[in-house]
mmCIF file of C-alpha atoms and ligand atoms in Angstrom:
data_model
loop_
_atom_site.group_PDB
_atom_site.id
_atom_site.type_symbol
_atom_site.label_atom_id
_atom_site.label_comp_id
_atom_site.label_asym_id
_atom_site.label_seq_id
_atom_site.Cartn_x
_atom_site.Cartn_y
_atom_site.Cartn_z
ATOM 1 C CA UNK Q 355 -7.435 16.218 73.162
ATOM 2 C CA UNK Q 356 -6.050 18.293 75.970
ATOM 3 C CA UNK Q 357 -3.004 17.433 77.423
ATOM 4 C CA UNK Q 358 -3.019 18.117 81.286
ATOM 5 C CA UNK Q 359 0.640 19.177 80.914
ATOM 6 C CA UNK Q 360 2.658 19.917 78.341
ATOM 7 C CA UNK Q 361 6.785 21.223 79.677
ATOM 8 C CA UNK Q 362 7.546 23.201 76.146
ATOM 9 C CA UNK Q 363 11.245 23.622 75.558
ATOM 10 C CA UNK Q 364 12.105 24.214 79.480
ATOM 11 C CA UNK Q 365 15.702 25.625 81.167
ATOM 12 C CA UNK Q 366 16.569 26.628 84.803
ATOM 13 C CA UNK Q 367 20.092 27.542 85.823
ATOM 14 C CA UNK Q 368 21.036 28.157 89.394
ATOM 15 C CA UNK Q 369 24.654 29.899 89.512
ATOM 16 C CA UNK Q 370 25.034 29.063 85.917
ATOM 17 C CA UNK Q 371 24.783 25.995 86.492
ATOM 18 C CA UNK Q 372 22.071 24.375 84.146
ATOM 19 C CA UNK Q 373 19.878 22.301 86.117
ATOM 20 C CA UNK Q 374 16.898 21.855 83.707
ATOM 21 C CA UNK Q 375 17.980 21.785 80.307
ATOM 22 C CA UNK Q 376 15.906 22.292 76.975
ATOM 23 C CA UNK Q 377 13.157 19.625 78.766
ATOM 24 C CA UNK Q 378 10.075 18.755 76.380
ATOM 25 C CA UNK Q 379 7.288 17.078 78.140
ATOM 26 C CA UNK Q 380 3.774 15.978 77.320
ATOM 27 C CA UNK Q 381 1.508 14.309 79.596
ATOM 28 C CA UNK Q 382 -2.175 13.370 78.363
ATOM 29 C CA UNK Q 383 -5.215 13.188 80.768
ATOM 30 C CA UNK Q 384 -5.431 10.089 82.848
ATOM 31 C CA UNK Q 385 -1.471 9.300 82.105
ATOM 32 C CA UNK Q 386 0.860 8.094 85.133
ATOM 33 C CA UNK Q 387 3.906 8.998 83.779
ATOM 34 C CA UNK Q 388 7.443 8.491 86.061
ATOM 35 C CA UNK Q 389 9.863 10.554 85.969
ATOM 36 C CA UNK Q 390 13.371 9.135 86.921
ATOM 37 C CA UNK Q 391 17.055 9.760 86.871
ATOM 38 C CA UNK Q 392 19.892 9.675 89.093
ATOM 39 C CA UNK Q 393 20.396 11.803 91.602
ATOM 40 C CA UNK Q 394 20.978 15.349 91.362
ATOM 41 C CA UNK Q 395 19.253 15.255 87.854
ATOM 42 C CA UNK Q 396 16.962 18.360 88.162
ATOM 43 C CA UNK Q 397 13.900 15.581 88.987
ATOM 44 C CA UNK Q 398 12.444 18.153 91.955
ATOM 45 C CA UNK Q 399 13.486 21.285 89.898
ATOM 46 C CA UNK Q 400 11.260 20.204 87.393
ATOM 47 C CA UNK Q 401 8.220 19.489 90.160
ATOM 48 C CA UNK Q 402 9.077 23.279 91.818
ATOM 49 C CA UNK Q 403 9.186 24.637 87.577
ATOM 50 C CA UNK Q 404 5.352 22.669 87.297
ATOM 51 C CA UNK Q 405 4.349 24.039 90.798
ATOM 52 C CA UNK Q 406 5.852 27.565 90.200
ATOM 53 C CA UNK Q 407 8.091 27.621 92.813
ATOM 54 C CA UNK Q 408 10.761 28.986 90.476
ATOM 55 C CA UNK Q 409 10.443 31.442 87.562
ATOM 56 C CA UNK Q 410 11.838 29.460 83.992
ATOM 57 C CA UNK Q 411 14.853 31.315 82.401
ATOM 58 C CA UNK Q 412 13.089 29.770 78.714
ATOM 59 C CA UNK Q 413 10.275 28.049 77.621
ATOM 60 C CA UNK Q 414 6.405 27.608 78.850
ATOM 61 C CA UNK Q 415 4.542 25.579 80.786
ATOM 62 C CA UNK Q 416 1.002 24.568 79.676
ATOM 63 C CA UNK Q 417 -1.649 23.052 82.317
ATOM 64 C CA UNK Q 418 -5.005 21.510 80.411
ATOM 65 C CA UNK Q 419 -4.315 23.914 77.566
ATOM 66 C CA UNK Q 420 -3.767 26.672 79.350
ATOM 67 C CA UNK Q 421 -0.589 29.047 79.365
ATOM 68 C CA UNK Q 422 0.440 29.178 83.168
ATOM 69 C CA UNK Q 423 3.958 30.212 82.446
ATOM 70 C CA UNK Q 424 3.943 33.561 84.232
ATOM 71 C CA UNK Q 425 1.203 32.787 86.598
ATOM 72 C CA UNK Q 426 1.670 32.571 90.586
ATOM 73 C CA UNK Q 427 1.786 29.153 92.577
ATOM 74 C CA UNK Q 428 -1.422 29.812 94.161
ATOM 75 C CA UNK Q 429 -3.368 30.191 90.897
ATOM 76 C CA UNK Q 430 -1.748 27.086 89.699
ATOM 77 C CA UNK Q 431 -3.095 24.991 92.337
ATOM 78 C CA UNK Q 432 -6.248 26.921 91.337
ATOM 79 C CA UNK Q 433 -5.638 25.529 87.867
ATOM 80 C CA UNK Q 434 -5.448 21.873 89.548
ATOM 81 C CA UNK Q 435 -1.799 21.291 90.210
ATOM 82 C CA UNK Q 436 -1.432 19.321 93.825
ATOM 83 C CA UNK Q 437 1.957 17.672 94.887
ATOM 84 C CA UNK Q 438 3.390 15.868 97.686
ATOM 85 C CA UNK Q 439 6.574 16.281 98.996
ATOM 86 C CA UNK Q 440 9.610 13.710 99.543
ATOM 87 C CA UNK Q 441 8.688 14.068 102.834
ATOM 88 C CA UNK Q 442 5.168 14.293 104.594
ATOM 89 C CA UNK Q 443 3.753 17.834 105.642
ATOM 90 C CA UNK Q 444 1.058 17.206 107.821
ATOM 91 C CA UNK Q 445 0.314 18.351 111.393
ATOM 92 C CA UNK Q 446 1.512 15.761 113.088
ATOM 93 C CA UNK Q 447 -0.462 17.131 116.260
ATOM 94 C CA UNK Q 448 -3.802 17.741 114.234
ATOM 95 C CA UNK Q 449 -6.278 14.263 113.124
ATOM 96 C CA UNK Q 450 -6.461 13.160 110.360
ATOM 97 C CA UNK Q 451 -9.899 14.922 109.757
ATOM 98 C CA UNK Q 452 -8.802 18.357 111.050
ATOM 99 C CA UNK Q 453 -5.453 17.826 108.589
ATOM 100 C CA UNK Q 454 -7.748 17.345 106.005
ATOM 101 C CA UNK Q 455 -10.174 20.077 106.690
ATOM 102 C CA UNK Q 456 -7.310 22.179 107.078
ATOM 103 C CA UNK Q 457 -6.550 21.837 103.474
ATOM 104 C CA UNK Q 458 -9.565 22.758 102.429
ATOM 105 C CA UNK Q 459 -9.532 25.506 104.051
ATOM 106 C CA UNK Q 460 -6.168 26.583 103.413
ATOM 107 C CA UNK Q 461 -7.351 26.200 99.465
ATOM 108 C CA UNK Q 462 -10.232 28.551 100.077
ATOM 109 C CA UNK Q 463 -9.071 31.509 101.752
ATOM 110 C CA UNK Q 464 -5.021 31.074 101.068
ATOM 111 C CA UNK Q 465 -4.637 32.536 98.217
ATOM 112 C CA UNK Q 466 -7.195 35.509 96.873
ATOM 113 C CA UNK Q 467 -9.863 33.843 95.232
ATOM 114 C CA UNK Q 468 -8.573 30.244 95.549
ATOM 115 C CA UNK Q 469 -10.816 27.631 94.581
ATOM 116 C CA UNK Q 470 -14.222 29.235 94.558
ATOM 117 C CA UNK Q 471 -16.614 26.233 94.253
ATOM 118 C CA UNK Q 472 -14.722 25.082 97.683
ATOM 119 C CA UNK Q 473 -15.727 28.493 99.012
ATOM 120 C CA UNK Q 474 -19.058 28.463 98.209
ATOM 121 C CA UNK Q 475 -19.380 25.151 99.868
ATOM 122 C CA UNK Q 476 -20.778 25.390 103.770
ATOM 123 C CA UNK Q 477 -18.077 23.688 106.334
ATOM 124 C CA UNK Q 478 -19.884 20.541 106.893
ATOM 125 C CA UNK Q 479 -20.005 19.679 103.274
ATOM 126 C CA UNK Q 480 -15.981 19.645 103.315
ATOM 127 C CA UNK Q 481 -16.568 17.239 106.510
ATOM 128 C CA UNK Q 482 -18.379 14.861 104.472
ATOM 129 C CA UNK Q 483 -16.107 15.275 101.258
ATOM 130 C CA UNK Q 484 -13.485 14.390 103.341
ATOM 131 C CA UNK Q 485 -15.108 11.083 104.694
ATOM 132 C CA UNK Q 486 -16.268 10.323 101.600
ATOM 133 C CA UNK Q 487 -12.810 10.459 100.133
ATOM 134 C CA UNK Q 488 -11.481 8.450 103.556
ATOM 135 C CA UNK Q 489 -13.913 5.765 102.872
ATOM 136 C CA UNK Q 490 -12.495 5.593 99.325
ATOM 137 C CA UNK Q 491 -9.466 5.322 100.572
ATOM 138 C CA UNK Q 492 -9.521 2.863 103.354
ATOM 139 C CA UNK Q 493 -8.672 5.366 106.121
ATOM 140 C CA UNK Q 494 -12.050 4.767 107.557
ATOM 141 C CA UNK Q 495 -12.015 4.919 111.484
ATOM 142 C CA UNK Q 496 -8.699 6.598 111.251
ATOM 143 C CA UNK Q 497 -10.259 10.630 111.135
ATOM 144 C CA UNK Q 498 -10.058 11.559 114.973
ATOM 145 C CA UNK Q 499 -6.531 10.263 115.506
ATOM 146 C CA UNK Q 500 -3.363 12.410 114.983
ATOM 147 C CA UNK Q 501 -1.276 12.703 111.957
ATOM 148 C CA UNK Q 502 1.427 11.836 114.341
ATOM 149 C CA UNK Q 503 0.526 8.950 116.034
ATOM 150 C CA UNK Q 504 -0.222 7.123 112.669
ATOM 151 C CA UNK Q 505 2.542 5.005 110.962
ATOM 152 C CA UNK Q 506 4.477 6.289 108.139
ATOM 153 C CA UNK Q 507 2.446 4.644 104.695
ATOM 154 C CA UNK Q 508 -1.080 5.325 106.268
ATOM 155 C CA UNK Q 509 0.216 9.130 106.487
ATOM 156 C CA UNK Q 510 1.643 9.096 103.081
ATOM 157 C CA UNK Q 511 -2.088 8.232 101.949
ATOM 158 C CA UNK Q 512 -3.453 10.739 104.099
ATOM 159 C CA UNK Q 513 -0.909 13.376 102.421
ATOM 160 C CA UNK Q 514 -2.740 11.456 99.208
ATOM 161 C CA UNK Q 515 -6.108 12.128 100.125
ATOM 162 C CA UNK Q 516 -5.447 15.935 101.589
ATOM 163 C CA UNK Q 517 -4.327 16.294 97.450
ATOM 164 C CA UNK Q 518 -7.175 14.985 95.983
ATOM 165 C CA UNK Q 519 -9.458 17.489 98.149
ATOM 166 C CA UNK Q 520 -8.293 20.419 96.579
ATOM 167 C CA UNK Q 521 -9.779 19.044 93.438
ATOM 168 C CA UNK Q 522 -6.363 18.634 91.907
ATOM 169 C CA UNK Q 523 -6.826 16.893 87.804
ATOM 170 C CA UNK Q 524 -2.849 16.791 88.009
ATOM 171 C CA UNK Q 525 -0.565 15.265 91.311
ATOM 172 C CA UNK Q 526 3.020 15.891 91.258
ATOM 173 C CA UNK Q 527 4.178 12.886 93.295
ATOM 174 C CA UNK Q 528 8.178 13.229 95.556
ATOM 175 C CA UNK Q 529 9.061 9.661 96.024
ATOM 176 C CA UNK Q 530 5.680 8.394 97.044
ATOM 177 C CA UNK Q 531 6.882 4.774 97.744
ATOM 178 C CA UNK Q 532 10.635 5.959 99.677
ATOM 179 C CA UNK Q 533 9.990 4.840 102.937
ATOM 180 C CA UNK Q 534 6.912 2.114 102.696
ATOM 181 C CA UNK Q 535 7.150 -1.370 103.568
ATOM 182 C CA UNK Q 536 6.033 -4.053 100.425
ATOM 183 C CA UNK Q 537 2.353 -3.931 101.702
ATOM 184 C CA UNK Q 538 2.082 0.188 102.034
ATOM 185 C CA UNK Q 539 3.634 0.215 98.508
ATOM 186 C CA UNK Q 540 0.866 -2.470 97.160
ATOM 187 C CA UNK Q 541 -1.713 -0.057 99.001
ATOM 188 C CA UNK Q 542 -0.328 2.999 97.787
ATOM 189 C CA UNK Q 543 -0.083 1.757 93.955
ATOM 190 C CA UNK Q 544 -3.978 0.761 94.132
ATOM 191 C CA UNK Q 545 -5.222 3.771 95.548
ATOM 192 C CA UNK Q 546 -3.111 5.801 92.997
ATOM 193 C CA UNK Q 547 -5.120 3.522 89.894
ATOM 194 C CA UNK Q 548 -8.278 4.572 91.888
ATOM 195 C CA UNK Q 549 -6.875 8.122 91.300
ATOM 196 C CA UNK Q 550 -6.877 7.623 87.728
ATOM 197 C CA UNK Q 551 -9.980 6.138 87.356
ATOM 198 C CA UNK Q 552 -11.591 8.953 88.582
ATOM 199 C CA UNK Q 553 -9.449 11.043 86.181
ATOM 200 C CA UNK Q 554 -6.740 11.861 87.503
ATOM 201 C CA UNK Q 555 -3.398 12.656 85.704
ATOM 202 C CA UNK Q 556 -0.131 11.244 87.456
ATOM 203 C CA UNK Q 557 3.643 12.169 86.849
ATOM 204 C CA UNK Q 558 5.925 10.687 89.823
ATOM 205 C CA UNK Q 559 9.627 10.608 90.628
ATOM 206 C CA UNK Q 560 10.249 7.477 91.751
ATOM 207 C CA UNK Q 561 13.053 5.108 92.706
ATOM 208 C CA UNK Q 562 11.965 1.954 93.113
ATOM 209 C CA UNK Q 563 11.610 0.262 89.630
ATOM 210 C CA UNK Q 564 9.037 -2.202 91.126
ATOM 211 C CA UNK Q 565 6.120 0.253 91.665
ATOM 212 C CA UNK Q 566 6.608 2.086 88.066
ATOM 213 C CA UNK Q 567 6.582 -1.053 86.151
ATOM 214 C CA UNK Q 568 3.073 -1.461 87.938
ATOM 215 C CA UNK Q 569 2.003 1.771 88.445
ATOM 216 C CA UNK Q 570 2.903 4.046 85.403
ATOM 217 C CA UNK Q 571 2.376 3.702 81.342
ATOM 218 C CA UNK Q 572 5.525 5.626 80.490
ATOM 219 C CA UNK Q 573 9.145 6.499 81.740
ATOM 220 C CA UNK Q 574 10.876 9.750 81.401
ATOM 221 C CA UNK Q 575 14.933 9.568 81.549
ATOM 222 C CA UNK Q 576 16.755 13.048 83.328
ATOM 223 C CA UNK Q 577 20.497 13.566 83.296
ATOM 224 C CA UNK Q 578 21.716 16.516 83.916
ATOM 225 C CA UNK Q 579 18.386 18.291 83.390
ATOM 226 C CA UNK Q 580 18.386 16.762 79.721
ATOM 227 C CA UNK Q 581 16.081 14.244 78.536
ATOM 228 C CA UNK Q 582 17.961 11.098 77.368
ATOM 229 C CA UNK Q 583 15.060 8.582 76.749
ATOM 230 C CA UNK Q 584 11.737 7.704 77.352
ATOM 231 C CA UNK Q 585 9.228 5.219 76.214
ATOM 232 C CA UNK Q 586 8.393 2.105 78.683
ATOM 233 C CA UNK Q 587 10.283 0.632 81.421
ATOM 234 C CA UNK Q 588 11.696 -1.863 79.520
ATOM 235 C CA UNK Q 589 12.616 0.063 76.886
ATOM 236 C CA UNK Q 590 14.474 3.077 78.551
ATOM 237 C CA UNK Q 591 16.012 0.320 80.875
ATOM 238 C CA UNK Q 592 17.713 -0.890 78.023
ATOM 239 C CA UNK Q 593 18.867 2.166 76.717
ATOM 240 C CA UNK Q 594 22.695 2.650 76.784
ATOM 241 C CA UNK Q 595 22.372 5.943 77.232
ATOM 242 C CA UNK Q 596 20.305 5.339 80.162
ATOM 243 C CA UNK Q 597 22.730 2.763 81.554
ATOM 244 C CA UNK Q 598 25.460 4.868 81.037
ATOM 245 C CA UNK Q 599 24.038 7.636 83.441
ATOM 246 C CA UNK Q 600 23.232 5.526 86.522
ATOM 247 C CA UNK Q 601 26.772 4.068 86.274
ATOM 248 C CA UNK Q 602 28.476 4.222 89.431
ATOM 249 C CA UNK Q 603 25.135 5.197 91.660
ATOM 250 C CA UNK Q 604 23.314 3.545 94.019
ATOM 251 C CA UNK Q 605 20.594 3.322 91.941
ATOM 252 C CA UNK Q 606 22.355 1.106 88.982
ATOM 253 C CA UNK Q 607 21.458 -2.387 90.471
ATOM 254 C CA UNK Q 608 17.714 -1.525 90.286
ATOM 255 C CA UNK Q 609 17.573 0.412 87.049
ATOM 256 C CA UNK Q 610 19.635 -2.460 85.164
ATOM 257 C CA UNK Q 611 17.893 -5.223 86.915
HETATM 258 N N1 ADP N 629 17.098 26.293 94.601
HETATM 259 C C1 ADP N 629 18.235 25.993 94.555
HETATM 260 N N2 ADP N 629 19.555 26.494 94.208
HETATM 261 C C2 ADP N 629 20.838 26.248 94.251
HETATM 262 N N3 ADP N 629 20.706 24.856 93.043
HETATM 263 C C3 ADP N 629 19.629 23.767 93.193
HETATM 264 C C4 ADP N 629 18.565 24.258 93.693
HETATM 265 N N4 ADP N 629 17.294 23.450 93.530
HETATM 266 C C5 ADP N 629 18.226 22.458 93.393
HETATM 267 N N5 ADP N 629 19.300 22.722 93.214
HETATM 268 C C6 ADP N 629 20.632 22.040 92.026
HETATM 269 O O1 ADP N 629 19.447 21.401 91.275
HETATM 270 C C7 ADP N 629 20.262 20.465 90.966
HETATM 271 C C8 ADP N 629 19.081 19.189 90.909
HETATM 272 O O2 ADP N 629 18.395 18.902 92.009
HETATM 273 P P1 ADP N 629 17.397 18.444 91.837
HETATM 274 O O3 ADP N 629 16.180 18.992 90.979
HETATM 275 O O4 ADP N 629 16.750 18.208 93.307
HETATM 276 O O5 ADP N 629 18.011 16.757 91.575
HETATM 277 P P2 ADP N 629 16.942 15.752 92.042
HETATM 278 O O6 ADP N 629 15.293 15.401 92.459
HETATM 279 O O7 ADP N 629 16.820 15.123 90.608
HETATM 280 O O8 ADP N 629 18.091 14.427 92.568
HETATM 281 C C9 ADP N 629 21.335 19.668 91.803
HETATM 282 O O9 ADP N 629 22.859 20.160 91.937
HETATM 283 C C10 ADP N 629 21.068 20.586 93.365
HETATM 284 O O10 ADP N 629 21.877 20.991 93.963
HETATM 285 MG MG1 MG N 630 14.049 15.167 94.304
#
């Protein structure tokens, strides 16, 4: 079976400070993995390493079985990686549709020969694909609204749709439930489930344990850049190393709940 993502013993330091420490991680296609750990544990840095924002000091990264360790961030997008950020990054004055088309256009023309299939697709076909995606994700009727005028939860969903329209097969989500109310969180989770049915693989950084319990099937815990536990949410919550790592943090209650 092809692994969607393999991190093979990766290490990264910033100024002598080892932020990711000999980390191994394997994610199967269609799996949803949660990456948790106290603030500063190195979670966002792991995403930056997977998407090629920073080079590794040591180790290798494989996406769909291909060694991408030495290839650029742009070419990793072409290999099927997309991410959403801790804060939504859309153009607030443009409509939902324009944001989605811009996303596709940047994919197609941004970095060299990026996403050849999209380049060959006529522009009206992009619009059609965007419209279909909006319908699938319960955003029908939103296409002409300026993104800045939409509630935060809807904007997050638009950002997810944008990521799916890049043709991504591996989606990295950095705190997708942060700032969402319970009904928006629920809607987001349902949309993630739908993406997985369509074959998407997810790696999710999240503090909301209820969300993780429902949305993810495997949990990996980082502390000081090293993996200290993995398993089901219940398993890692019972782990004394995990409990110790969270002592004195604001997330302590949630993790030990
Ligand atoms: N570009 C960078 N330069 C220097 N230090 C960084 C950089 N990015 C992250 N760090 C440091 O790495 C550590 C882990 O950060 P981060 O990956 O953002 O943690 P998390 O997402 O788990 O809260 C922190 O101490 C942070 O200050
Ligand atoms: Mg972070």
